[in-house]
């Protein structure tokens, strides 16, 4: 596979990545806010058990997408350059 084709696959993977934060991060902050204002109790957590489980699964999928994108970048052949990456 040519370098241009490999780069186009990486770019396509990055474009396909959602432009939102990991759902688990969002859930953490929502729960933390509820906890901070005293609105979080065990009953609330049990009521939202299915939603929490779905969010955790979506978070795992999001994390896997990021790992796959990073692996595709690592698989690209190295190239000499005058500039050091930051």
mmCIF file of C-alpha atoms in Angstrom:
data_model
loop_
_atom_site.group_PDB
_atom_site.id
_atom_site.type_symbol
_atom_site.label_atom_id
_atom_site.label_comp_id
_atom_site.label_asym_id
_atom_site.label_seq_id
_atom_site.Cartn_x
_atom_site.Cartn_y
_atom_site.Cartn_z
ATOM 1 C CA UNK A 1 0.000 0.000 0.000
ATOM 2 C CA UNK A 2 1.385 3.396 -0.930
ATOM 3 C CA UNK A 3 2.131 6.072 1.631
ATOM 4 C CA UNK A 4 -0.565 8.335 0.160
ATOM 5 C CA UNK A 5 -3.146 5.562 0.516
ATOM 6 C CA UNK A 6 -2.072 4.933 4.119
ATOM 7 C CA UNK A 7 -2.359 8.637 4.929
ATOM 8 C CA UNK A 8 -5.794 8.814 3.330
ATOM 9 C CA UNK A 9 -6.938 5.913 5.555
ATOM 10 C CA UNK A 10 -5.671 7.734 8.645
ATOM 11 C CA UNK A 11 -7.367 10.974 7.592
ATOM 12 C CA UNK A 12 -10.612 9.095 6.925
ATOM 13 C CA UNK A 13 -10.446 7.494 10.387
ATOM 14 C CA UNK A 14 -9.873 10.872 12.031
ATOM 15 C CA UNK A 15 -12.747 12.469 10.111
ATOM 16 C CA UNK A 16 -15.059 9.606 11.134
ATOM 17 C CA UNK A 17 -14.245 10.178 14.808
ATOM 18 C CA UNK A 18 -17.096 11.900 16.636
ATOM 19 C CA UNK A 19 -16.534 15.541 17.564
ATOM 20 C CA UNK A 20 -17.712 14.974 21.128
ATOM 21 C CA UNK A 21 -15.941 13.984 24.291
ATOM 22 C CA UNK A 22 -15.998 10.432 25.534
ATOM 23 C CA UNK A 23 -19.504 9.738 26.931
ATOM 24 C CA UNK A 24 -18.008 8.428 30.173
ATOM 25 C CA UNK A 25 -16.255 11.757 30.761
ATOM 26 C CA UNK A 26 -19.523 13.607 30.232
ATOM 27 C CA UNK A 27 -21.302 11.197 32.597
ATOM 28 C CA UNK A 28 -18.626 11.697 35.246
ATOM 29 C CA UNK A 29 -19.104 15.457 35.223
ATOM 30 C CA UNK A 30 -22.897 15.169 35.280
ATOM 31 C CA UNK A 31 -22.760 12.848 38.302
ATOM 32 C CA UNK A 32 -20.151 15.005 39.999
ATOM 33 C CA UNK A 33 -22.356 18.075 39.567
ATOM 34 C CA UNK A 34 -25.339 16.244 41.043
ATOM 35 C CA UNK A 35 -23.167 15.042 43.923
ATOM 36 C CA UNK A 36 -21.811 18.549 44.543
ATOM 37 C CA UNK A 37 -25.319 20.017 44.850
ATOM 38 C CA UNK A 38 -26.558 17.111 46.984
ATOM 39 C CA UNK A 39 -28.897 15.709 44.316
ATOM 40 C CA UNK A 40 -27.193 12.339 43.912
ATOM 41 C CA UNK A 41 -28.263 9.344 45.935
ATOM 42 C CA UNK A 42 -28.278 5.590 45.457
ATOM 43 C CA UNK A 43 -31.924 5.614 44.350
ATOM 44 C CA UNK A 44 -31.125 7.997 41.496
ATOM 45 C CA UNK A 45 -28.283 5.761 40.375
ATOM 46 C CA UNK A 46 -30.505 2.677 40.379
ATOM 47 C CA UNK A 47 -33.177 4.479 38.361
ATOM 48 C CA UNK A 48 -30.605 5.303 35.679
ATOM 49 C CA UNK A 49 -28.841 1.923 35.692
ATOM 50 C CA UNK A 50 -29.650 1.123 32.034
ATOM 51 C CA UNK A 51 -28.571 4.573 30.907
ATOM 52 C CA UNK A 52 -25.320 4.288 32.865
ATOM 53 C CA UNK A 53 -24.571 0.890 31.348
ATOM 54 C CA UNK A 54 -25.234 2.178 27.819
ATOM 55 C CA UNK A 55 -22.998 5.198 28.426
ATOM 56 C CA UNK A 56 -20.161 3.024 29.663
ATOM 57 C CA UNK A 57 -20.434 0.816 26.570
ATOM 58 C CA UNK A 58 -20.440 3.884 24.285
ATOM 59 C CA UNK A 59 -17.391 5.166 26.154
ATOM 60 C CA UNK A 60 -15.553 1.907 25.563
ATOM 61 C CA UNK A 61 -16.374 2.097 21.839
ATOM 62 C CA UNK A 62 -15.134 5.684 21.712
ATOM 63 C CA UNK A 63 -11.924 4.679 23.453
ATOM 64 C CA UNK A 64 -11.400 1.830 20.978
ATOM 65 C CA UNK A 65 -11.873 4.223 18.045
ATOM 66 C CA UNK A 66 -9.140 6.468 19.453
ATOM 67 C CA UNK A 67 -6.826 3.485 19.989
ATOM 68 C CA UNK A 68 -7.421 2.323 16.405
ATOM 69 C CA UNK A 69 -6.622 5.792 15.032
ATOM 70 C CA UNK A 70 -3.414 5.976 17.060
ATOM 71 C CA UNK A 71 -2.390 2.522 15.855
ATOM 72 C CA UNK A 72 -2.970 3.535 12.228
ATOM 73 C CA UNK A 73 -0.709 6.544 12.753
ATOM 74 C CA UNK A 74 1.968 4.360 14.354
ATOM 75 C CA UNK A 75 1.800 1.897 11.459
ATOM 76 C CA UNK A 76 2.739 4.578 8.939
ATOM 77 C CA UNK A 77 6.351 4.416 7.805
ATOM 78 C CA UNK A 78 8.675 6.983 9.329
ATOM 79 C CA UNK A 79 9.918 9.839 7.208
ATOM 80 C CA UNK A 80 12.902 12.106 7.645
ATOM 81 C CA UNK A 81 12.207 15.741 8.303
ATOM 82 C CA UNK A 82 13.938 18.957 9.265
ATOM 83 C CA UNK A 83 11.345 19.567 11.959
ATOM 84 C CA UNK A 84 10.930 17.720 15.244
ATOM 85 C CA UNK A 85 7.330 16.929 16.186
ATOM 86 C CA UNK A 86 6.083 18.635 19.332
#
